[in-house]
Amino acid sequence: MKLKKLAALLCALMLCLAGLSASAENRTVEEGDNDMQMMIGETPVTVAWEDNASVEALKALAAEGLTIEMSMYGGFEQVGSIGQSLPRDDQQTTTASGDIVLYSGNQMVVFYGSNSWAYTRLGHITDPTPEQMKALLGNEDVTITLSMK
């Protein structure tokens, strides 16, 4: 009985610590400090990643190489399962072309249009123009690959 209480207490403590990390001020990492790389299909893109617990967890997955099969949705985004839940700090936001967000804790969304919803921001693709983003993402399902330098 004491072991079950101890396990429950440890789980609660871990959840509290994850919540504290996720609720810390989100700051965008300067592009020069970026060590996680993203490819959309065969096209490398430059991403200014956020400085938050979600991105740190994503980097841990990317260290092993992470491939996400994306599907077009709504005529303005590509959505794909990460394969597990990440820490999240959803905030109501309006996205723009190039934004990368976490949806429902376990799905990555990359926008080539705009939407308003509660997301956790992951980053923003900085190099293609909105027209280039639409051409890259708006014609068919894509594969996204994340890796570490």
Coordinates of C-alpha atoms in Angstrom, one line a residue:
M1 CA 0.0 0.0 0.0
K2 CA 2.8 2.4 0.9
L3 CA 4.5 1.6 -2.4
K4 CA 1.4 2.6 -4.4
K5 CA 1.1 5.9 -2.5
L6 CA 4.8 6.6 -3.2
A7 CA 4.4 5.8 -6.9
A8 CA 1.3 8.1 -7.1
L9 CA 3.2 10.9 -5.3
L10 CA 6.2 10.5 -7.7
C11 CA 3.9 10.7 -10.7
A12 CA 2.2 13.8 -9.3
L13 CA 5.5 15.4 -8.7
M14 CA 6.7 14.6 -12.3
L15 CA 3.5 16.1 -13.7
C16 CA 3.9 19.3 -11.7
L17 CA 7.5 19.7 -12.8
A18 CA 6.5 19.1 -16.4
G19 CA 3.8 21.8 -16.0
L20 CA 6.2 24.2 -14.5
S21 CA 8.6 23.7 -17.4
A22 CA 5.9 24.0 -20.0
S23 CA 4.5 27.2 -18.5
A24 CA 7.8 29.0 -18.4
E25 CA 8.1 31.9 -20.8
N26 CA 8.4 30.7 -24.3
R27 CA 11.2 32.4 -26.2
T28 CA 12.3 31.8 -29.8
V29 CA 15.8 30.5 -30.1
E30 CA 18.0 32.5 -32.4
E31 CA 18.5 30.7 -35.7
G32 CA 22.3 30.5 -35.1
D33 CA 21.7 28.5 -31.9
N34 CA 19.5 26.0 -33.8
D35 CA 20.8 22.4 -33.5
M36 CA 17.6 20.6 -34.7
Q37 CA 17.2 20.3 -38.5
M38 CA 13.9 19.9 -40.4
M39 CA 13.3 18.5 -43.9
I40 CA 10.0 18.6 -45.7
G41 CA 10.3 15.8 -48.2
E42 CA 13.8 16.4 -49.7
T43 CA 13.8 20.1 -49.0
P44 CA 15.7 21.4 -45.9
V45 CA 14.1 24.4 -44.2
T46 CA 15.4 26.8 -41.7
V47 CA 13.4 26.9 -38.4
A48 CA 13.6 29.3 -35.5
W49 CA 12.6 26.9 -32.7
E50 CA 10.8 28.0 -29.6
D51 CA 12.6 27.6 -26.2
N52 CA 10.1 25.5 -24.3
A53 CA 9.7 22.0 -22.9
S54 CA 7.9 20.7 -26.0
V55 CA 10.8 21.5 -28.2
E56 CA 13.3 20.0 -25.8
A57 CA 11.2 16.8 -25.8
L58 CA 11.1 16.9 -29.6
K59 CA 14.9 17.3 -29.7
A60 CA 15.3 14.1 -27.7
L61 CA 13.2 12.3 -30.3
A62 CA 15.1 13.9 -33.2
A63 CA 18.4 12.7 -31.7
E64 CA 17.3 9.2 -32.8
G65 CA 15.9 10.6 -36.1
L66 CA 12.2 11.3 -36.3
T67 CA 10.0 10.8 -39.4
I68 CA 6.5 12.2 -39.3
E69 CA 4.0 11.3 -42.1
M70 CA 1.9 14.4 -42.6
S71 CA -1.6 14.7 -44.2
M72 CA -3.2 17.7 -45.7
Y73 CA -6.0 19.1 -43.7
G74 CA -8.4 22.0 -44.2
G75 CA -6.6 23.5 -47.1
F76 CA -4.1 25.4 -44.8
E77 CA -2.1 22.9 -42.9
Q78 CA -0.3 19.5 -42.8
V79 CA -0.8 17.4 -39.7
G80 CA 1.0 14.3 -38.5
S81 CA 1.4 12.1 -35.4
I82 CA 4.6 12.4 -33.5
G83 CA 4.1 8.9 -32.0
Q84 CA 3.9 10.0 -28.4
S85 CA 2.8 12.9 -26.2
L86 CA 5.0 15.8 -25.5
P87 CA 4.7 18.4 -22.7
R88 CA 2.3 21.1 -23.8
D89 CA 1.3 24.6 -22.9
D90 CA -1.6 25.3 -25.3
Q91 CA -2.4 29.0 -25.8
Q92 CA -5.1 30.5 -28.1
T93 CA -3.3 31.7 -31.1
T94 CA -3.7 32.7 -34.7
T95 CA -1.1 31.0 -36.9
A96 CA 0.6 32.1 -40.1
S97 CA 2.3 30.4 -43.0
G98 CA 5.4 28.7 -41.7
D99 CA 4.3 28.2 -38.1
I100 CA 4.9 24.8 -36.5
V101 CA 2.8 23.9 -33.5
L102 CA 1.9 21.0 -31.3
Y103 CA -1.8 20.0 -31.4
S104 CA -3.3 17.7 -28.7
G105 CA 0.1 17.0 -27.3
N106 CA 1.0 14.4 -29.9
Q107 CA 0.6 15.9 -33.4
M108 CA 2.8 18.3 -35.3
V109 CA 1.1 20.8 -37.5
V110 CA 2.9 22.9 -40.1
F111 CA 0.9 25.8 -41.6
Y112 CA 0.9 27.1 -45.2
G113 CA -2.2 29.2 -44.4
S114 CA -3.7 30.5 -41.2
N115 CA -5.9 29.2 -38.4
S116 CA -7.0 30.2 -34.8
W117 CA -6.9 27.5 -32.1
A118 CA -5.2 26.6 -28.9
Y119 CA -1.7 25.2 -29.7
T120 CA 1.7 25.0 -28.2
R121 CA 4.1 26.8 -30.4
L122 CA 7.1 24.8 -31.6
G123 CA 8.8 27.1 -34.1
H124 CA 8.5 29.0 -37.4
I125 CA 10.0 28.2 -40.8
T126 CA 11.9 31.3 -41.8
D127 CA 13.2 30.8 -45.3
P128 CA 10.3 30.1 -47.8
T129 CA 7.8 32.8 -48.6
P130 CA 4.1 32.1 -48.0
E131 CA 3.8 31.3 -51.7
Q132 CA 6.7 28.9 -51.5
M133 CA 5.2 27.3 -48.3
K134 CA 2.0 26.7 -50.1
A135 CA 3.8 25.1 -53.1
L136 CA 5.8 22.9 -50.7
L137 CA 2.9 21.8 -48.5
G138 CA -0.3 22.5 -50.4
N139 CA -0.3 19.9 -53.1
E140 CA 0.0 16.5 -51.5
D141 CA 0.8 14.7 -48.2
V142 CA 4.4 15.1 -47.2
T143 CA 7.0 13.5 -44.9
I144 CA 8.8 15.6 -42.3
T145 CA 12.2 14.5 -41.0
L146 CA 13.8 15.9 -37.8
S147 CA 17.4 15.3 -36.9
M148 CA 20.1 16.8 -34.7
K149 CA 23.3 18.4 -36.1

